[in-house]
Coordinates of C-alpha atoms in Angstrom, one line a residue:
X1 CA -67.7 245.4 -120.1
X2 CA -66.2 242.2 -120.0
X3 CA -65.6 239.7 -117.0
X4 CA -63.7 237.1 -116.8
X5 CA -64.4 234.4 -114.4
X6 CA -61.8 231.8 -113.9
X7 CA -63.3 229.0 -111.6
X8 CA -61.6 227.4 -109.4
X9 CA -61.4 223.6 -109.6
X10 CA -62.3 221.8 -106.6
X11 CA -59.7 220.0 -104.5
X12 CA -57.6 223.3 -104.8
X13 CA -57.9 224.7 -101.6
X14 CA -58.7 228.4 -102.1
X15 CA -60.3 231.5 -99.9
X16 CA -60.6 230.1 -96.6
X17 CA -61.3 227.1 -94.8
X18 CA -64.9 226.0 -96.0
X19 CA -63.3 225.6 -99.9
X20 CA -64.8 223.1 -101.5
X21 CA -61.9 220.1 -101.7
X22 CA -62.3 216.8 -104.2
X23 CA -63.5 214.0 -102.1
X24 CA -63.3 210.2 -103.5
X25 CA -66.6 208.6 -104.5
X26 CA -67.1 206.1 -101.9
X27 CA -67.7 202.3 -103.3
X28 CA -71.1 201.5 -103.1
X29 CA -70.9 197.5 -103.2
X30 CA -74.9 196.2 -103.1
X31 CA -75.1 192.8 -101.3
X32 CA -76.2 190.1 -103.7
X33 CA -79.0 188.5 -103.5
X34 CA -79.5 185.5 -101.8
X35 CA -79.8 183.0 -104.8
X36 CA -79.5 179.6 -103.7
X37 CA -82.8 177.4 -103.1
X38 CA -83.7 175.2 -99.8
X39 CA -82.4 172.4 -102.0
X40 CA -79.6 173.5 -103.6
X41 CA -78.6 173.8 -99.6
X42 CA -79.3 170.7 -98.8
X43 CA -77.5 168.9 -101.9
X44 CA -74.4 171.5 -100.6
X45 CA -74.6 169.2 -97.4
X46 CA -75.1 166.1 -98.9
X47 CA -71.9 166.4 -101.0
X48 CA -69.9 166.9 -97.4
X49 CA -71.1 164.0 -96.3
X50 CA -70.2 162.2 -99.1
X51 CA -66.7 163.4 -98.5
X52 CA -66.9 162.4 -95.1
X53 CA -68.2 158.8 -96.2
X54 CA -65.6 158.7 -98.1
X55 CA -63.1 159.7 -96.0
X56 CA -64.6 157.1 -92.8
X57 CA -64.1 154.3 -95.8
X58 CA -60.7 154.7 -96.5
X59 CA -59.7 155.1 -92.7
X60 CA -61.4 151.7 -92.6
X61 CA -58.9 150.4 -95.1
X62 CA -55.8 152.0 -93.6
X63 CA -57.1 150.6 -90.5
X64 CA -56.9 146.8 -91.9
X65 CA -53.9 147.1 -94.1
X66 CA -51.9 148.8 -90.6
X67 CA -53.2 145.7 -88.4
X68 CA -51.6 143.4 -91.1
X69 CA -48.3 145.5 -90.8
X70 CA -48.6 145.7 -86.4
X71 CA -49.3 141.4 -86.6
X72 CA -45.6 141.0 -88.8
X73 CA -44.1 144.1 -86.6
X74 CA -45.5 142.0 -83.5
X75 CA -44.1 138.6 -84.6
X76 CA -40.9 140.4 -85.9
X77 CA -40.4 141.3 -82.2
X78 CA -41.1 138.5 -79.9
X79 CA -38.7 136.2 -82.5
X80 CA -36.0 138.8 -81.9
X81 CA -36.6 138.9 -78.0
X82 CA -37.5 135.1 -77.5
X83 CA -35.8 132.7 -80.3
X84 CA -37.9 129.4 -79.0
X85 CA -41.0 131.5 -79.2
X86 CA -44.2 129.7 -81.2
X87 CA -47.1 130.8 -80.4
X88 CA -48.2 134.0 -78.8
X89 CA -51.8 134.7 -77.0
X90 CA -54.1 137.6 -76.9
X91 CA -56.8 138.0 -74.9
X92 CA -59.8 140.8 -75.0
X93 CA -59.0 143.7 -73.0
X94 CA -59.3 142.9 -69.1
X95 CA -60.9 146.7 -68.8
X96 CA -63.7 146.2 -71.1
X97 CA -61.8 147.9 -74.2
X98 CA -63.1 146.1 -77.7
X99 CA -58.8 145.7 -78.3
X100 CA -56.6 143.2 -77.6
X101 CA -53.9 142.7 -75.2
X102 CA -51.0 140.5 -74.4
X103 CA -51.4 137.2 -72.3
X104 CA -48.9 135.2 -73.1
X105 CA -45.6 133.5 -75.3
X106 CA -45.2 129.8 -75.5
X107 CA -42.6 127.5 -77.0
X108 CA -43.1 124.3 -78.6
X109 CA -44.0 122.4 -76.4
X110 CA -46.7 124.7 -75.3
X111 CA -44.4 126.1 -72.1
X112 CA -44.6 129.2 -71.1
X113 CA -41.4 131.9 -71.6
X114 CA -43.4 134.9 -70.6
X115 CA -46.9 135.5 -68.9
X116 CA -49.2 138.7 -68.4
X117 CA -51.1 138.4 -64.9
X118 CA -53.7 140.2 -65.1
X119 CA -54.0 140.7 -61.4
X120 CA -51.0 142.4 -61.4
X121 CA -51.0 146.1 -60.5
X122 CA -48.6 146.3 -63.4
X123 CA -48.1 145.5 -67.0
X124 CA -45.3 143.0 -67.3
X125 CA -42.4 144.0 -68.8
X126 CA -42.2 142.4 -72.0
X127 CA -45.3 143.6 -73.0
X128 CA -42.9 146.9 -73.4
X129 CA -40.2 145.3 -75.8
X130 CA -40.0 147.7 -78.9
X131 CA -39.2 147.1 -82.4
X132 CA -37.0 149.8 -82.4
X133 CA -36.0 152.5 -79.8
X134 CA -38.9 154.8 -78.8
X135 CA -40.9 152.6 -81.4
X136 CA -44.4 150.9 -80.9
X137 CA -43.9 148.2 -78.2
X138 CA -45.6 144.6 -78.4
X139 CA -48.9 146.1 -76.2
X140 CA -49.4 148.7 -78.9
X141 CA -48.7 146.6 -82.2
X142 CA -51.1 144.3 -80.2
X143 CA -54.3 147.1 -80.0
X144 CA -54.0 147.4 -83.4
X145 CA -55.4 143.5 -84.2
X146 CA -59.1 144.0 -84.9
X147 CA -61.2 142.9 -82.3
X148 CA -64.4 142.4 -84.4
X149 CA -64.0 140.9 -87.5
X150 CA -62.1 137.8 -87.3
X151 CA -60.4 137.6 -90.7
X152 CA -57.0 138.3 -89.9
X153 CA -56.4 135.2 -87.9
X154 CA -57.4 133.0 -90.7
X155 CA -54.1 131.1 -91.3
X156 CA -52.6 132.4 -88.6
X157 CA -54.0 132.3 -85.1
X158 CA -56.6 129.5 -83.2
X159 CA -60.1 131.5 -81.5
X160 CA -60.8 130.3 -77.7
X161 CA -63.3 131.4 -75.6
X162 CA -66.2 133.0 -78.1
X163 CA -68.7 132.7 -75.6
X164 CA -70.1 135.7 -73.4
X165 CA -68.9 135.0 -70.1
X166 CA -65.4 133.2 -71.7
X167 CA -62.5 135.9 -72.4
X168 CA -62.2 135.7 -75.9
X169 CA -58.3 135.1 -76.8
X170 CA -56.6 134.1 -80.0
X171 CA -53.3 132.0 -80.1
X172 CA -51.0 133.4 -82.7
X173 CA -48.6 131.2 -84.9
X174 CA -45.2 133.5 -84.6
X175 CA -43.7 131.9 -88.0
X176 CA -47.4 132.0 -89.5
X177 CA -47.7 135.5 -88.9
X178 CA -44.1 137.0 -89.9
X179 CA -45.5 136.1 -93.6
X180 CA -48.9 137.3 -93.3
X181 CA -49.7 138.9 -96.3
X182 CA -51.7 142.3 -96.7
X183 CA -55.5 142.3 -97.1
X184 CA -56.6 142.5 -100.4
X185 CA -58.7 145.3 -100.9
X186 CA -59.5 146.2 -104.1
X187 CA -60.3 150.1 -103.6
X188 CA -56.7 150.4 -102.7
X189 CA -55.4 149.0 -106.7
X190 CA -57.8 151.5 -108.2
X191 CA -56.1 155.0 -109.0
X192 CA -59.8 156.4 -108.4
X193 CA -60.4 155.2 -105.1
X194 CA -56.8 154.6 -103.5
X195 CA -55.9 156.4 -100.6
X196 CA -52.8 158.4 -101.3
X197 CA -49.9 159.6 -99.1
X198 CA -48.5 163.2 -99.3
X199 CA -45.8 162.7 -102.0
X200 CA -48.5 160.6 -103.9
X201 CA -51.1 163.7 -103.9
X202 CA -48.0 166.1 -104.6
X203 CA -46.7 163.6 -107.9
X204 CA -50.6 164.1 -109.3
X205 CA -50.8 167.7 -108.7
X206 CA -47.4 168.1 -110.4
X207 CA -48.9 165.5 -112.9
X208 CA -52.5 167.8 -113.7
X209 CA -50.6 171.0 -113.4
X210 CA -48.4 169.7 -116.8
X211 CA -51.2 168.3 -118.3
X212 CA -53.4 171.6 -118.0
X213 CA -51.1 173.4 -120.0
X214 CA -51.0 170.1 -122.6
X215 CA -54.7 170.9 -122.7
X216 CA -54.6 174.1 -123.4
X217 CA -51.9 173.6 -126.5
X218 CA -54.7 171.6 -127.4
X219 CA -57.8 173.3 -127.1
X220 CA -56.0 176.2 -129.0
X221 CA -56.2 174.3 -132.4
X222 CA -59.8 173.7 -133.0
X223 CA -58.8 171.7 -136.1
X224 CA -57.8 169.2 -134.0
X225 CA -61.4 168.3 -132.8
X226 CA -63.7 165.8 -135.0
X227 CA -66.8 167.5 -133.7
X228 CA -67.6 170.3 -130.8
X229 CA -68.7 168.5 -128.2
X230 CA -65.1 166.6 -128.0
X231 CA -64.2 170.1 -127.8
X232 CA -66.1 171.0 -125.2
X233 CA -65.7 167.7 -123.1
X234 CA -62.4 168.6 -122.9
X235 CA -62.5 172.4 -122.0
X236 CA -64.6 171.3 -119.2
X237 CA -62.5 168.7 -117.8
X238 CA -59.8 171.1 -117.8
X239 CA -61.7 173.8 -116.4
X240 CA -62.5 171.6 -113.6
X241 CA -58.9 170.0 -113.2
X242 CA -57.7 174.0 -112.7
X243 CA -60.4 174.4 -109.7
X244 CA -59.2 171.3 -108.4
X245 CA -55.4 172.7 -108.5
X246 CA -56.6 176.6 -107.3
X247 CA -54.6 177.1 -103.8
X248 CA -56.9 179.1 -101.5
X249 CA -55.9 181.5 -99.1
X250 CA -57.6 183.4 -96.0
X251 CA -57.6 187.0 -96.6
X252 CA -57.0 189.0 -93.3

C-alpha cells in the first residue's frame, strides 16, 4: 500500500489557525567594534581645530580688508553731506567699547561743521547720515576702524591722546582716506589660502566636478602613465577631490 503525502508549504495557510505561515528572517546587523584608538580621537579633534584656526584667520583678514572699505564708505559720506569737510575725528568709545566713535568734522581751517557731545543723552544726528538708504550710517562705518592695531591710519589720520587717562582719538584726512587702498595681505592672492565667496566656492566645485571626469578619462588608459606611482598619485587625488564634492544628507 502506497501513500502519498503531499506537504504543505509553509506560508500557505492550511487546517486551522495555528498553520505554520513563512515569516521573514529578521536582519541581524552586529554592532562594529569600536576601532579607533585614544589617539586617533584626539588627532580627530585636533583637525577641527585646525579648521577652526583656520577659519578665526581668515575672519581676521575680512575683518581688515572690510575696515579699509567702511574708512572710503565713511569719507565717501561726510564729502557728500559736508562739501568743505577735511578732517574728521574719532575718539574711543565713551562707554568703554574697544571701537571707535564719531567726535567731530572740521573744515580747513580747523572749524567745526558738526560736533558729537558726548554728554548728550543723544547721538547727534549726523552721526546717522547713510551712504545709501537703510545703508550703514557714519557711526557704524565708524566701529568698523580697528581700535588696536594702528596701521590703517598710516597716511591717513594723526593719533592724539595715547596715554591711559587721555581718550585716544584719531583725526582723519577726508581726501586721504577716499583713496585708501586695501591692505595687502598676501593669504588673500594665494588660491590655497584665499577666502572665497559663495559663487567663488560654486565656480571650483563646478571646476573639480569637470575635472573628475577628465581624471577618470585618464586613469582609464594606463599607457598613459610613465610609471605606477604617477598612476596612483593621481587615483588618489581624485579619490579625495570626489569626497571633497560628496553632498551629505540627514537621513530621517
Amino acid at each position: 500500500m502506497t501513500t502519498d503525502i503531499t506537504r504543505q508549504p509553509k506560508g500557505i495557510p492550511v487546517g486551522g489557525q495555528f498553520a505554520a505561515t513563512a515569516h521573514a528572517e529578521p536582519a541581524i546587523e552586529l554592532q562594529k567594534p569600536e576601532t579607533k584608538t585614544v589617539t586617533e580621537r584626539f588627532l580627530d579633534r585636533e583637525a577641527v581645530f585646525a579648521k577652526r584656526r583656520r577659519l578665526y584667520e581668515q575672519l581676521e583678514r575680512m575683518e581688515r580688508i572690510q575696515a579699509a572699505h567702511s574708512l572710503r564708505s565713511v569719507a565717501a559720506t561726510i564729502l557728500a553731506r559736508f562739501p568743505g569737510a577735511v578732517t574728521l575725528r574719532v575718539g574711543a568709545d565713551q562707554d568703554g567699547r574697544d571701537e571707535y566713535a564719531p567726535v567731530s568734522i572740521a573744515n580747513v581751517d580747523g572749524g567745526l561743521l558738526q560736533l558729537n557731545m558726548p554728554e548728550a543723552d543723544y547721538d547727534d544726528e549726523w552721526t546717522f547720515e547713510q551712504m545709501v538708504q537703510d545703508g550703514p550710517d557714519i557711526r557704524e562705518l565708524v566701529t568698523d576702524l580697528e581700535f588696536h592695531d594702528d596701521g590703517w591710519t598710516e597716511g591717513v589720520g594723526f593719533i592724539h591722546g595715547t596715554g591711559k587717562r587721555q581718550r585716544k582719538t584719531v583725526d582723519i584726512n577726508l581726501q586721504a582716506a577716499l583713496n585708501a587702498p586695501d591692505p595687502f595681505i598676501a593669504e588673500e592672492h594665494d588660491p590655497r589660502t584665499r577666502t572665497l565667496s559663495l559663487d567663488e566656492q560654486t565656480d571650483l566645485v563646478e571646476a573639480a566636478n569637470h575635472g573628475v571626469v577628465a581624471m577618470e578619462d585618464i586613469l582609464d588608459d594606463n599607457n598613459s602613465f610613465d610609471e605606477h606611482r604617477q598612476f596612483e598619485v593621481l587615483e588618489n587625488l581624485k579619490a579625495r577631490v570626489n569626497t571633497l564634492l560628496t553632498v551629505t544628507t540627514k537621513q530621517d
